[in-house]
Each structure stands twice: as C-alpha cells, then as structure tokens.
Short mmCIF file of C-alpha atoms in Angstrom, two decimals:
data_model
loop_
_atom_site.label_atom_id
_atom_site.label_comp_id
_atom_site.label_asym_id
_atom_site.label_seq_id
_atom_site.Cartn_x
_atom_site.Cartn_y
_atom_site.Cartn_z
CA UNK A 116 41.84 -46.05 87.05
CA UNK A 117 42.96 -49.36 85.63
CA UNK A 118 43.70 -50.45 82.10
CA UNK A 119 40.38 -52.07 81.29
CA UNK A 120 38.40 -49.23 82.82
CA UNK A 121 40.40 -46.64 80.88
CA UNK A 122 39.91 -48.57 77.66
CA UNK A 123 36.23 -48.93 78.36
CA UNK A 124 35.79 -45.22 79.03
CA UNK A 125 37.59 -44.35 75.81
CA UNK A 126 35.42 -46.76 73.82
CA UNK A 127 32.31 -45.40 75.52
CA UNK A 128 33.16 -41.79 74.69
CA UNK A 129 34.03 -42.60 71.08
CA UNK A 130 30.85 -44.66 70.72
CA UNK A 131 28.77 -41.85 72.19
CA UNK A 132 30.24 -39.37 69.74
CA UNK A 133 29.79 -41.66 66.75
CA UNK A 134 26.34 -42.95 67.63
CA UNK A 135 24.88 -39.59 68.58
CA UNK A 136 26.74 -37.20 66.29
CA UNK A 137 27.37 -39.51 63.34
CA UNK A 138 24.95 -37.52 61.24
CA UNK A 139 27.00 -34.38 61.68
CA UNK A 140 30.35 -36.06 61.08
CA UNK A 141 29.52 -38.29 58.12
CA UNK A 142 27.02 -36.05 56.38
CA UNK A 143 28.56 -36.29 52.90
CA UNK A 144 29.31 -40.00 53.09
CA UNK A 145 25.75 -40.59 54.15
CA UNK A 146 24.44 -39.05 50.98
CA UNK A 147 26.68 -41.10 48.73
CA UNK A 148 26.26 -44.30 50.74
CA UNK A 149 22.52 -44.57 50.48
CA UNK A 150 22.45 -46.30 47.09
CA UNK A 151 25.03 -48.88 48.23
CA UNK A 152 22.97 -49.58 51.32
CA UNK A 153 20.04 -50.84 49.34
CA UNK A 154 21.89 -53.65 47.58
CA UNK A 155 22.80 -55.43 50.85
CA UNK A 156 20.05 -54.29 53.15
CA UNK A 157 16.63 -53.63 51.64
CA UNK A 158 15.07 -50.31 52.41
CA UNK A 159 12.26 -50.66 54.95
CA UNK A 160 9.45 -48.14 54.58
CA UNK A 161 5.94 -47.68 55.85
CA UNK A 162 3.24 -48.99 53.50
CA UNK A 163 1.61 -46.31 51.34
CA UNK A 164 -1.11 -44.47 53.23
CA UNK A 165 0.06 -45.84 56.56
CA UNK A 166 -1.33 -44.00 59.54
CA UNK A 167 1.83 -44.79 61.48
CA UNK A 168 3.83 -42.12 59.70
CA UNK A 169 1.59 -39.38 61.06
CA UNK A 170 3.13 -40.04 64.42
CA UNK A 171 6.26 -38.29 63.27
CA UNK A 172 4.73 -34.91 62.59
CA UNK A 173 6.32 -32.01 64.39
CA UNK A 174 4.79 -31.58 67.78
CA UNK A 175 3.58 -35.16 68.11
CA UNK A 176 5.01 -37.39 70.78
CA UNK A 177 7.28 -39.25 68.37
CA UNK A 178 8.62 -36.26 66.50
CA UNK A 179 12.16 -37.48 65.83
CA UNK A 180 13.86 -34.12 66.21
CA UNK A 181 16.54 -35.30 63.84
CA UNK A 182 17.27 -36.12 60.23
CA UNK A 183 17.99 -39.45 58.56
CA UNK A 184 20.86 -41.50 59.98
CA UNK A 185 24.15 -42.34 58.28
CA UNK A 186 23.53 -46.10 58.24
CA UNK A 187 19.97 -47.40 58.18
CA UNK A 188 20.68 -50.27 60.50
CA UNK A 189 19.84 -51.44 64.02
CA UNK A 190 22.79 -52.34 66.25
CA UNK A 191 22.25 -54.32 69.46
CA UNK A 192 22.48 -51.30 71.72
CA UNK A 193 20.18 -48.53 72.80
CA UNK A 194 20.87 -46.10 69.98
CA UNK A 195 17.91 -44.00 69.15
CA UNK A 196 16.12 -42.56 66.14
CA UNK A 197 15.68 -39.45 68.24
CA UNK A 198 19.34 -38.50 67.98
CA UNK A 199 20.05 -35.01 66.70
CA UNK A 200 20.81 -34.99 63.00
CA UNK A 201 19.94 -38.65 62.72
CA UNK A 202 22.97 -40.13 64.43
CA UNK A 203 25.12 -42.96 63.06
CA UNK A 204 22.54 -45.76 63.09
CA UNK A 205 18.84 -45.61 62.63
CA UNK A 206 17.47 -47.08 65.86
CA UNK A 207 17.68 -49.95 68.31
CA UNK A 208 16.60 -53.51 67.64
CA UNK A 209 13.38 -53.18 69.64
CA UNK A 210 12.38 -50.24 67.47
CA UNK A 211 13.18 -52.40 64.43
CA UNK A 212 10.88 -55.23 65.51
CA UNK A 213 8.16 -52.90 66.73
CA UNK A 214 8.09 -50.86 63.52
CA UNK A 215 8.13 -53.80 61.15
CA UNK A 216 5.53 -55.78 63.05
CA UNK A 217 3.19 -52.82 62.60
CA UNK A 218 4.10 -52.41 58.95
CA UNK A 219 3.80 -56.19 58.40
CA UNK A 220 7.03 -56.14 56.43
CA UNK A 221 7.77 -59.39 54.67
CA UNK A 222 10.17 -61.57 56.62
CA UNK A 223 12.65 -61.85 53.75
CA UNK A 224 13.34 -58.10 53.93
CA UNK A 225 14.02 -58.34 57.67
CA UNK A 226 16.45 -61.24 57.43
CA UNK A 227 19.59 -59.23 56.57
CA UNK A 228 19.07 -56.95 59.56
CA UNK A 229 18.31 -59.80 61.94
CA UNK A 230 21.33 -61.74 60.71
CA UNK A 231 23.64 -58.80 61.36
CA UNK A 232 22.14 -58.32 64.81
CA UNK A 233 22.56 -61.99 65.71
CA UNK A 234 26.13 -61.97 64.38
CA UNK A 235 27.06 -58.97 66.55
CA UNK A 236 25.45 -60.53 69.60
CA UNK A 237 27.11 -63.88 68.91
CA UNK A 238 30.49 -62.18 68.79
CA UNK A 239 30.18 -59.83 71.75
CA UNK A 240 27.10 -60.80 73.74
CA UNK A 241 26.05 -58.06 76.09
CA UNK A 242 29.36 -56.22 75.78
CA UNK A 243 27.37 -53.67 73.75
CA UNK A 244 25.77 -52.56 76.99
CA UNK A 245 29.00 -52.26 78.90
CA UNK A 246 31.16 -50.69 76.22
CA UNK A 247 29.03 -48.94 73.58
CA UNK A 248 25.54 -48.03 74.73
CA UNK A 249 25.16 -44.23 74.97
CA UNK A 250 22.50 -44.55 77.65
CA UNK A 251 24.83 -46.75 79.67
CA UNK A 252 27.54 -44.11 79.24
CA UNK A 253 25.11 -41.49 80.50
CA UNK A 254 24.35 -43.67 83.47
CA UNK A 255 28.02 -44.20 84.25
CA UNK A 256 28.47 -40.44 84.17
CA UNK A 257 25.63 -40.08 86.66
CA UNK A 258 27.32 -42.71 88.82
CA UNK A 259 30.53 -40.70 88.64
CA UNK A 260 28.62 -37.61 89.83
CA UNK A 261 27.10 -39.63 92.64
CA UNK A 262 30.55 -40.72 93.79
CA UNK A 263 31.79 -37.19 93.72
CA UNK A 264 28.83 -36.14 95.83
CA UNK A 265 29.68 -38.98 98.25
CA UNK A 266 26.25 -40.53 97.99
CA UNK A 267 26.65 -44.14 99.09
CA UNK A 268 25.67 -46.88 96.68
CA UNK A 269 22.69 -49.01 97.51
CA UNK A 270 22.98 -52.74 97.09
CA UNK A 271 19.79 -54.31 95.89
CA UNK A 272 18.78 -57.84 96.78
CA UNK A 273 18.69 -60.43 94.02
CA UNK A 274 14.89 -60.60 93.93
CA UNK A 275 14.69 -56.82 93.30
CA UNK A 276 16.95 -57.22 90.29
CA UNK A 277 14.83 -60.13 89.10
CA UNK A 278 11.70 -58.00 89.43
CA UNK A 279 13.32 -55.29 87.33
CA UNK A 280 14.20 -57.84 84.66
CA UNK A 281 10.66 -59.17 84.75
CA UNK A 282 9.37 -55.61 84.28
CA UNK A 283 11.68 -55.14 81.33
CA UNK A 284 10.49 -58.36 79.71
CA UNK A 285 6.89 -57.40 80.35
CA UNK A 286 7.40 -54.00 78.69
CA UNK A 287 9.07 -55.64 75.72
CA UNK A 288 6.37 -58.27 75.23
CA UNK A 289 3.55 -55.74 75.64
CA UNK A 290 5.22 -53.39 73.16
CA UNK A 291 5.65 -56.13 70.57
CA UNK A 292 2.11 -57.43 71.03
CA UNK A 293 0.65 -53.93 70.65
CA UNK A 294 2.80 -53.35 67.57
CA UNK A 295 1.50 -56.58 66.04
CA UNK A 296 -2.13 -55.82 66.85
CA UNK A 297 -2.14 -52.33 65.36
CA UNK A 298 -0.67 -53.76 62.18
CA UNK A 299 -3.89 -55.67 61.54
CA UNK A 300 -6.27 -53.98 59.10
CA UNK A 301 -9.15 -53.82 61.61
CA UNK A 302 -7.02 -52.06 64.20
CA UNK A 303 -4.90 -49.91 61.89
CA UNK A 304 -6.85 -46.81 62.87
CA UNK A 305 -5.16 -46.98 66.29
CA UNK A 306 -1.67 -46.68 64.81
CA UNK A 307 -1.66 -42.93 65.27
CA UNK A 308 -1.83 -43.46 69.05
CA UNK A 309 -0.05 -46.76 69.66
CA UNK A 310 2.74 -46.79 67.08
CA UNK A 311 6.14 -47.63 68.64
CA UNK A 312 4.69 -47.95 72.13
CA UNK A 313 8.03 -48.59 73.83
CA UNK A 314 9.74 -45.64 72.12
CA UNK A 315 7.05 -43.38 73.53
CA UNK A 316 8.14 -44.19 77.08
CA UNK A 317 11.83 -44.94 76.57
CA UNK A 318 14.19 -42.52 78.36
CA UNK A 319 16.46 -42.46 75.30
CA UNK A 320 13.80 -40.54 73.40
CA UNK A 321 14.13 -37.69 75.87
CA UNK A 322 17.87 -37.93 76.57
CA UNK A 323 19.32 -38.33 73.08
CA UNK A 324 18.02 -35.07 71.56
CA UNK A 325 19.57 -33.16 74.45
CA UNK A 326 23.01 -34.34 73.37
CA UNK A 327 22.53 -32.18 70.29
CA UNK A 328 20.97 -29.35 72.27
CA UNK A 329 17.64 -30.10 70.62
CA UNK A 330 14.57 -29.84 72.76
CA UNK A 331 12.83 -33.21 72.87
CA UNK A 332 9.08 -33.44 72.77
CA UNK A 333 8.47 -33.60 76.51
CA UNK A 334 4.72 -33.71 76.37
CA UNK A 335 1.76 -34.46 74.18
CA UNK A 336 -1.57 -33.89 75.89
CA UNK A 337 -3.62 -33.93 72.70
CA UNK A 338 -5.52 -37.13 73.57
CA UNK A 339 -5.99 -39.40 76.55
CA UNK A 340 -3.63 -42.04 75.18
CA UNK A 341 -0.83 -39.60 74.40
CA UNK A 342 -1.28 -38.06 77.85
CA UNK A 343 -0.91 -41.48 79.43
CA UNK A 344 2.23 -42.16 77.39
CA UNK A 345 3.64 -38.75 78.37
CA UNK A 346 3.16 -39.44 82.06
CA UNK A 347 4.64 -42.94 81.71
CA UNK A 348 7.64 -41.49 79.90
CA UNK A 349 8.22 -39.03 82.76
CA UNK A 350 7.99 -41.84 85.31
CA UNK A 351 10.45 -44.01 83.40
CA UNK A 352 12.87 -41.11 82.93
CA UNK A 353 12.63 -40.26 86.61
CA UNK A 354 13.33 -43.87 87.50
CA UNK A 355 16.31 -43.92 85.09
CA UNK A 356 17.92 -40.85 86.66
CA UNK A 357 17.17 -41.89 90.21
CA UNK A 358 18.37 -45.44 89.58
CA UNK A 359 21.87 -44.36 88.66
CA UNK A 360 22.07 -42.31 91.83
CA UNK A 361 20.80 -45.23 93.82
CA UNK A 362 22.98 -47.98 92.54
CA UNK A 363 25.08 -48.97 89.59
CA UNK A 364 23.50 -49.85 86.24
CA UNK A 365 20.07 -50.38 87.75
CA UNK A 366 18.43 -49.41 84.44
CA UNK A 367 20.38 -52.13 82.63
CA UNK A 368 18.42 -54.78 84.54
CA UNK A 369 15.26 -53.42 82.95
CA UNK A 370 16.39 -52.28 79.51
CA UNK A 371 14.61 -54.46 76.93
CA UNK A 372 17.43 -54.15 74.40
CA UNK A 373 19.91 -55.33 77.01
CA UNK A 374 17.62 -58.20 77.91
CA UNK A 375 17.56 -59.30 74.26
CA UNK A 376 21.35 -59.13 74.13
CA UNK A 377 21.62 -61.14 77.32
CA UNK A 378 20.12 -64.18 75.57
CA UNK A 379 23.43 -64.49 73.73
CA UNK A 380 25.72 -64.02 76.73
CA UNK A 381 26.27 -67.65 77.55
CA UNK A 382 27.03 -68.63 73.97
CA UNK A 383 28.90 -65.55 72.76
CA UNK A 384 32.53 -65.24 71.78
CA UNK A 385 33.61 -63.49 74.97
CA UNK A 386 34.30 -66.05 77.70
CA UNK A 387 35.03 -65.20 81.32
CA UNK A 388 37.09 -67.99 82.84
CA UNK A 389 37.87 -68.77 86.43
CA UNK A 390 40.83 -70.81 87.66
CA UNK A 391 39.43 -71.92 90.99
CA UNK A 392 42.71 -73.08 92.50
CA UNK A 393 43.96 -69.49 92.51
CA UNK A 394 40.86 -68.01 94.12
CA UNK A 395 41.31 -66.72 97.66
CA UNK A 396 37.64 -65.81 98.13
CA UNK A 397 38.37 -62.13 98.73
CA UNK A 398 34.99 -61.20 97.28
CA UNK A 399 36.26 -58.17 95.32
CA UNK A 400 34.79 -59.50 92.06
CA UNK A 401 31.30 -59.80 93.51
CA UNK A 402 31.51 -56.42 95.25
CA UNK A 403 32.64 -54.51 92.20
CA UNK A 404 30.19 -56.03 89.70
CA UNK A 405 27.86 -53.19 88.60
CA UNK A 406 25.11 -55.69 87.86
CA UNK A 407 25.34 -57.30 91.31
CA UNK A 408 26.31 -60.73 89.98
CA UNK A 409 28.14 -63.18 92.23
CA UNK A 410 28.63 -66.37 90.22
CA UNK A 411 32.33 -65.74 89.70
CA UNK A 412 32.72 -65.65 93.47
CA UNK A 413 30.53 -68.64 94.21
CA UNK A 414 31.89 -71.25 91.79
CA UNK A 415 34.60 -73.46 93.19
CA UNK A 416 35.71 -75.20 90.03
CA UNK A 417 37.41 -74.17 86.81
CA UNK A 418 34.58 -72.91 84.64
CA UNK A 419 33.30 -70.25 82.30
CA UNK A 420 31.15 -67.98 84.41
CA UNK A 421 29.28 -66.05 81.68
CA UNK A 422 26.00 -64.93 83.18
CA UNK A 423 22.85 -63.65 81.55
CA UNK A 424 22.95 -60.25 83.21
CA UNK A 425 26.66 -59.63 82.66
CA UNK A 426 27.50 -56.52 80.63
CA UNK A 427 31.08 -57.73 80.00
CA UNK A 428 32.65 -54.69 81.63
CA UNK A 429 35.40 -57.06 82.93
CA UNK A 430 35.77 -55.20 86.17
CA UNK A 431 35.83 -58.52 87.99
CA UNK A 432 38.83 -59.58 85.93
CA UNK A 433 40.49 -56.22 86.46
CA UNK A 434 40.04 -56.11 90.21
CA UNK A 435 40.95 -59.71 91.00
CA UNK A 436 44.17 -59.65 93.02
CA UNK A 437 45.30 -63.09 91.89
CA UNK A 438 46.80 -63.05 88.43
CA UNK A 439 45.34 -65.76 86.25
CA UNK A 440 42.40 -66.46 88.54
CA UNK A 441 39.86 -64.67 86.38
CA UNK A 442 40.64 -64.17 82.71
CA UNK A 443 38.99 -63.26 79.47
CA UNK A 444 39.02 -65.37 76.32
CA UNK A 445 37.62 -64.73 72.88
CA UNK A 446 36.44 -68.00 71.34
CA UNK A 447 38.92 -69.85 73.55
CA UNK A 448 41.90 -67.62 72.82
CA UNK A 449 43.19 -65.86 75.91
CA UNK A 450 43.13 -62.05 75.94
CA UNK A 451 46.18 -60.87 77.86
CA UNK A 452 44.92 -58.51 80.58
CA UNK A 453 47.05 -58.15 83.68
CA UNK A 454 45.68 -57.00 86.97
CA UNK A 455 47.43 -54.01 88.43
CA UNK A 456 46.18 -54.52 91.91
CA UNK A 457 48.08 -56.41 94.58
CA UNK A 458 45.97 -57.60 97.42
CA UNK A 459 48.15 -56.42 100.25
CA UNK A 460 49.08 -52.95 99.07
CA UNK A 461 46.04 -51.69 97.15
CA UNK A 462 43.11 -53.01 99.12
CA UNK A 463 42.10 -49.43 99.85
CA UNK A 464 41.92 -48.56 96.16
CA UNK A 465 39.65 -51.52 95.56
CA UNK A 466 37.25 -50.50 98.30
CA UNK A 467 37.05 -47.00 96.78
CA UNK A 468 36.30 -48.49 93.38
CA UNK A 469 33.52 -50.62 94.81
CA UNK A 470 31.69 -47.38 95.59
CA UNK B 99 -51.78 -33.37 15.51
CA UNK B 100 -52.56 -36.14 17.93
CA UNK B 101 -50.66 -38.58 15.71
CA UNK B 102 -47.70 -36.24 15.64
CA UNK B 103 -47.74 -35.95 19.39
CA UNK B 104 -48.04 -39.72 19.68
CA UNK B 105 -45.11 -40.26 17.32
CA UNK B 106 -43.06 -37.73 19.21
CA UNK B 107 -43.91 -39.54 22.42
CA UNK B 108 -42.85 -42.82 20.88
CA UNK B 109 -39.61 -41.29 19.73
CA UNK B 110 -38.97 -40.04 23.26
CA UNK B 111 -39.85 -43.43 24.59
CA UNK B 112 -37.45 -45.03 22.15
CA UNK B 113 -34.80 -42.64 23.17
CA UNK B 114 -35.43 -43.24 26.84
CA UNK B 115 -36.61 -46.82 27.09
CA UNK B 116 -35.62 -48.74 23.98
CA UNK B 117 -32.00 -47.67 24.17
CA UNK B 118 -29.49 -48.45 26.87
CA UNK B 119 -28.48 -45.77 29.33
CA UNK B 120 -25.18 -45.33 31.14
CA UNK B 121 -25.12 -42.72 33.89
CA UNK B 122 -21.85 -40.91 34.12
CA UNK B 123 -20.46 -38.87 36.97
CA UNK B 124 -17.54 -36.54 37.39
CA UNK B 125 -16.29 -33.80 39.69
CA UNK B 126 -16.70 -30.25 38.60
CA UNK B 127 -13.31 -28.52 38.56
CA UNK B 128 -12.52 -25.39 40.56
CA UNK B 129 -12.64 -23.07 37.59
CA UNK B 130 -15.24 -20.78 36.12
CA UNK B 131 -16.55 -21.39 32.66
CA UNK B 132 -16.35 -24.15 30.11
CA UNK B 133 -14.43 -27.35 30.34
CA UNK B 134 -14.45 -30.73 28.64
CA UNK B 135 -15.53 -34.03 30.12
CA UNK B 136 -13.85 -37.11 28.65
CA UNK B 137 -13.74 -40.80 29.24
CA UNK B 138 -13.90 -44.27 27.78
CA UNK B 139 -17.09 -46.29 27.80
CA UNK B 140 -17.40 -50.01 27.17
CA UNK B 141 -20.31 -51.57 25.36
CA UNK B 142 -21.61 -55.12 25.23
CA UNK B 143 -21.10 -57.15 22.07
CA UNK B 144 -23.52 -56.78 19.19
CA UNK B 145 -25.12 -53.67 20.72
CA UNK B 146 -24.01 -50.91 18.38
CA UNK B 147 -22.17 -50.81 15.10
CA UNK B 148 -21.62 -47.10 14.63
CA UNK B 149 -20.61 -44.16 16.80
CA UNK B 150 -23.70 -42.39 15.49
CA UNK B 151 -25.72 -44.70 17.72
CA UNK B 152 -24.22 -43.12 20.82
CA UNK B 153 -25.36 -39.82 22.25
CA UNK B 154 -24.74 -37.80 25.40
CA UNK B 155 -27.75 -36.31 27.09
CA UNK B 156 -28.39 -33.82 29.84
CA UNK B 157 -30.76 -35.79 32.07
CA UNK B 158 -32.19 -32.67 33.66
CA UNK B 159 -33.25 -30.92 30.49
CA UNK B 160 -33.52 -34.14 28.47
CA UNK B 161 -31.55 -32.51 25.68
CA UNK B 162 -28.69 -33.96 23.69
CA UNK B 163 -25.25 -32.48 24.35
CA UNK B 164 -22.79 -32.05 21.47
CA UNK B 165 -20.11 -34.69 21.71
CA UNK B 166 -17.19 -36.18 19.87
CA UNK B 167 -16.97 -39.95 19.88
CA UNK B 168 -13.98 -41.98 18.74
CA UNK B 169 -14.24 -45.75 18.50
CA UNK B 170 -11.15 -47.34 20.03
CA UNK B 171 -11.89 -51.08 20.04
CA UNK B 172 -14.33 -53.42 18.36
CA UNK B 173 -15.72 -56.85 19.17
CA UNK B 174 -15.04 -59.70 16.78
CA UNK B 175 -18.42 -59.13 15.21
CA UNK B 176 -17.39 -55.49 14.43
CA UNK B 177 -19.70 -54.03 17.03
CA UNK B 178 -18.20 -51.33 19.21
CA UNK B 179 -16.33 -52.53 22.31
CA UNK B 180 -15.09 -49.22 23.60
CA UNK B 181 -15.28 -45.62 22.58
CA UNK B 182 -13.73 -42.40 23.82
CA UNK B 183 -16.33 -39.74 24.44
CA UNK B 184 -15.71 -36.07 25.00
CA UNK B 185 -18.30 -33.38 25.50
CA UNK B 186 -18.34 -29.81 26.84
CA UNK B 187 -19.78 -28.69 30.16
CA UNK B 188 -19.89 -25.51 32.17
CA UNK B 189 -19.22 -24.99 35.87
CA UNK B 190 -22.07 -22.49 36.01
CA UNK B 191 -24.60 -25.08 34.88
CA UNK B 192 -24.19 -28.12 37.08
CA UNK B 193 -26.27 -31.02 35.91
CA UNK B 194 -26.24 -34.76 35.42
CA UNK B 195 -25.31 -36.46 32.19
CA UNK B 196 -25.95 -39.87 30.73
CA UNK B 197 -24.86 -41.78 27.64
CA UNK B 198 -27.52 -43.40 25.56
CA UNK B 199 -26.70 -46.01 22.97
CA UNK B 200 -28.63 -48.38 20.78
CA UNK B 201 -29.81 -48.89 17.24
CA UNK B 202 -32.59 -46.39 17.81
CA UNK B 203 -30.21 -43.60 18.83
CA UNK B 204 -29.09 -41.14 16.22
CA UNK B 205 -26.50 -38.67 17.35
CA UNK B 206 -27.40 -35.24 16.13
CA UNK B 207 -24.90 -32.92 17.66
CA UNK B 208 -21.21 -33.22 16.96
CA UNK B 209 -18.50 -30.78 18.00
CA UNK B 210 -14.97 -30.51 16.76
CA UNK B 211 -13.25 -29.42 20.02
CA UNK B 212 -11.87 -26.11 18.80
CA UNK B 213 -10.73 -24.69 22.12
CA UNK B 214 -8.07 -25.84 24.55
CA UNK B 215 -9.92 -26.21 27.81
CA UNK B 216 -9.38 -28.14 31.05
CA UNK B 217 -10.53 -31.73 30.77
CA UNK B 218 -12.10 -33.79 33.53
CA UNK B 219 -12.53 -37.56 33.46
CA UNK B 220 -15.94 -39.09 33.95
CA UNK B 221 -16.77 -42.43 35.57
CA UNK B 222 -19.46 -44.84 34.65
CA UNK B 223 -21.51 -46.68 37.21
CA UNK B 224 -21.95 -49.69 35.01
CA UNK B 225 -21.95 -50.82 31.44
CA UNK B 226 -24.85 -52.37 29.69
CA UNK B 227 -26.18 -55.60 31.03
CA UNK B 228 -23.83 -58.29 29.94
CA UNK B 229 -21.93 -61.19 31.40
CA UNK B 230 -18.73 -60.37 29.53
CA UNK B 231 -17.71 -57.31 31.51
CA UNK B 232 -18.52 -55.34 34.60
CA UNK B 233 -17.04 -51.96 35.47
CA UNK B 234 -16.47 -51.46 39.15
CA UNK B 235 -15.15 -48.18 40.43
CA UNK B 236 -12.50 -48.91 43.06
CA UNK B 237 -10.86 -45.53 43.31
CA UNK B 238 -7.14 -45.08 43.19
CA UNK B 239 -5.04 -48.21 42.95
CA UNK B 240 -1.36 -48.13 43.92
CA UNK B 241 0.70 -50.81 42.26
CA UNK B 242 4.05 -51.79 43.74
CA UNK B 243 6.26 -53.92 41.57
CA UNK B 244 8.76 -56.03 43.49
CA UNK B 245 11.61 -56.47 41.08
CA UNK B 246 13.84 -58.30 43.51
CA UNK B 247 14.56 -61.92 42.88
CA UNK B 248 12.31 -63.81 45.27
CA UNK B 249 15.13 -65.87 46.73
CA UNK B 250 17.48 -62.93 47.08
CA UNK B 251 17.09 -62.18 50.78
CA UNK B 252 16.22 -65.71 51.83
CA UNK B 253 19.96 -66.57 51.66
CA UNK B 254 20.30 -64.86 55.00
CA UNK B 255 18.39 -67.71 56.63
CA UNK B 256 21.47 -69.92 56.34
CA UNK B 257 23.94 -67.78 58.30
CA UNK B 258 21.20 -66.84 60.72
CA UNK B 259 20.44 -70.48 61.52
CA UNK B 260 24.14 -71.28 61.78
CA UNK B 261 24.71 -68.43 64.24
CA UNK B 262 21.74 -69.39 66.39
CA UNK B 263 22.82 -73.03 66.33
CA UNK B 264 26.35 -72.18 67.47
CA UNK B 265 25.07 -69.83 70.17
CA UNK B 266 22.76 -72.48 71.59
CA UNK B 267 25.45 -75.18 71.39
CA UNK B 268 28.02 -73.06 73.17
CA UNK B 269 25.52 -72.03 75.79
CA UNK B 270 24.52 -75.62 76.50
CA UNK B 271 28.16 -76.72 76.60
CA UNK B 272 29.06 -74.01 79.11
CA UNK B 273 26.04 -74.78 81.27
CA UNK B 274 26.80 -78.53 81.27
CA UNK B 275 30.43 -77.92 82.19
CA UNK B 276 29.40 -75.69 85.08
CA UNK B 277 26.85 -78.16 86.38
CA UNK B 278 29.05 -81.25 86.07
CA UNK B 279 32.01 -79.77 87.90
#
C-alpha cells in the first residue's frame, strides 16, 4: 500500500473508533461537557407534548439503541444517532434538518450548527466521505473482502452513476418535504409514523448498532406505514451490501449526506491540480478512481480538477506515475505527496490496485 | 298556611332566580371519604359587598353546603372582586354543586376546616354576566421563557454568509479557469 492509502486507512479506523465508540471512551467528559455545550450551541429539543418523541420508544422502528452522544453536534458525514452508547456526535446533517423541520425550531437556534457544518465542508469538501465516514469505511472493508475473494469489480457507465445520484437527491428532497409537512399542526398526528423518514430506511441505522454488538431494530410490523419502511430499509441495506461487492463506493453516489457535501467540492480548501505538460495519458488516475470520475484524465490544460462526486481519497494523485503531474493543494499551498510508483517497474502493482 | 307556603316559595325563587348562579365542576379524587373542594371565584363589580352574600349549594338536593369564604380582592367600589371558597364533599355522595351570590343570599352554614383532608380544585364555567371579565377554561398551559438575548445566535449569520460567499466564488473561479483553458 502507498503512503496516502495507509494514512487514509489509519484515519478511517481512528474515525470509526471515535465516531462509533466515543460514548464509551469519553463517558466522564461527556457528563461534564454538557453545560459548556449549551453556551455555544443551543440545546435542540422536541416541543413539549410532541408526538415525534414516541418514535423512540423501545421496540419502535427508531429505537436508538444507544445513549446520549458526547457532543450534540452534526458533522458532515454519515454518523448516526443509532450508535451504541451514543457515539461521539449526535447524528448526521440530514437527521439535523429532518428533525428540526418537524419540530419547527427557530432558525436562530439552528444557525450555530449550520455554520459549523458549512465551515467543515468549506475546509474539506467531500473529504469527509473518503477519510472519516464510518459507513464508507465499512464499504471499503467489504471491497477488501471482495478483492480477497477475487470477485471482479464492475465498472458502471456514467448514466448509471447519475441515476444513483438522482435517486439520492430524490430521497433527500422527499425526506425533507415529509419532515416539513408533519411539522404542521394539522398533520402533526402523523409524526408517530413519518418522523425522520430517511433514518427509517438508512443502512446506517442497522449497521451502526452492530458495531457495539447491539441488536438493531430490524423490523416493525405494527402498522402499514412502519411495515413499508421496514421493507424499504431491508432493500436499501441489501443494495448497500451488494453495491460494495459490485463496484467501489457505489453507495456514495446515492448517499444524501455525501451529496450535500459535494456541493462544496468545487469551492473547498482542498484543490486537486493537474500539470498537463507532464501527463502521459496512461489512464491510471481514471481507472483507480473509486467514484468512476475521469476529468483528471480528460483535461489537457493546467487546471484544478475538483469534481462534484470526488471523495478526495487522492488515489489519483498517489497512483500517477509522473511526479508533479497531479498534486494536492490546500488553499493554494502545495501539500508535498510523492508518488512511489514508477511507470515502467510497477505497472503490475497499479493494475492490482485498480481491482 | 297558604301565605307561609307562598313566602317560602318566593324565598326559594329568590334564592334560585333573583341571585346569580355559578356552576362549578371538579374531579372526584381516588380516595374514600371526605375531602375539601377549593377554588377562587370572580364576581362582577357592584354585585356583592359581603361574603355572607355567597353560598354553596348542592344542586341535586337544593340544600346549602357549609363553606368557608375568604375575600381576596375588591373592586374600587368595595364590592367583592374575588373570593376563595372551600367546602367539604364526600366521594360516596357524588353530586353537582353551584355557587349562588347576590344581595338576597344569606349564607347560613359556615365551617372552620378542622381536619386536614385532601383538597381538590374546582373550575367555574363562567362568571356572572359582565363585560369586564370572562373566565375561559383552557386546560393546562405550558409557559416557556426564552431568556436568551434575541440577537445572540443571529451573529452566526455573518460567518455563514461569508463562508457561502467564498465557496461560491472559488467554485465559479475554478469553473471559469477550466472552461477558458
């Protein structure tokens, strides 16, 4: 493995431990930190008498299976409120919007959280997906298993990836619209069924508890709506598992949180530069990209090739045989990453990595 | 005898029709035996001057119930504005009660509340007919006091707008550079 990949794996493992097991590790600090939290970030709670809170009763589809988190905040990655023992952070940003649209929280109380989210995205773009997301780490592990089982990777056409992104956007919009509608007084009685609609089908809700050996709530057949959500959740989970055996990071094309992060990719601090004069059009960068992007191969001029779907894994930079052809900068300042691959001697290693 | 009966009838009529009536309601507690029923009643101005002009009556038996009445507020003309009323009841004898008030009412039965018993609050459906006040039962009211300074969290709009502005600018700059080259 190469330097960037090793670094990324280390960061992924540490992030997984912190995000999922933060509640175990920082138990005492959590208790003392709660009062400090409120002065910077206001505490967001369901309105008194809200039906939405009944969704979290034991046995219901959204039973969290965990305790309160260490930090009641919403980073731009698919962390989950269904982590065992609460985890490090409360939940993902989609959960944040969905919950507060239903609760009709005043905008001023949401501003600190939104500002922090935008700041993190402005700094790192979609690098959260490539380096931190625990679901992405799970998927990479499944990809590793696939390689070991010698199952060949499937390369999807561009329109298939676009369809997945469209599906992800559709799920996000529908979830937010439903969350807004059930927040209205006339429709509040439906909150017990439709609260956090995306969380009810998200694969993280079923995967994260298993990290703490806690049985997630696999099914809820109490009503027609909960039955429908249960079946949808199984379908999405099945697709998630199958997708990582099929290709690389297929789920990331569809993940709504990743799609939100991708809005910041082109303007974020991380810049991927190409020096076209050094490019020999070997095509390694396009072949190794887990998201199937090819812009860095196609452009023939010196340019920043940040793309919306890019998860900033920097494998293209790592695998490029020409030193200085592709490089990473952070707000214009070059990050010194040397490629360890020479085109003539290690072409075989590169082809193995493409798998 | 006929005159006596007629006078008695008039007295009843006075008690029933020449005075004002306030129906009261309350929930019987889950205990056996006696308990007290208490509450505050509001009266229109210039209606009654003395607590002796207020009486509690069992509407089923049409009999006065012993009560203790404490005047708490008065109108500018010294008529009673509000009074606290407490009277005994029994869970074995469930009935309806009403408060009668007026110049014609003379409270006959007073009790001094010797025992320590559970107390239940009563609610009134309405006060006497007046434009100055109306009692409306709205049930439980939860009051949330927002002590935060109203501008406190709005400061975050500034850095948020700055971040979004820079993101959009950088994105447009990168896109233009890519297209022009």
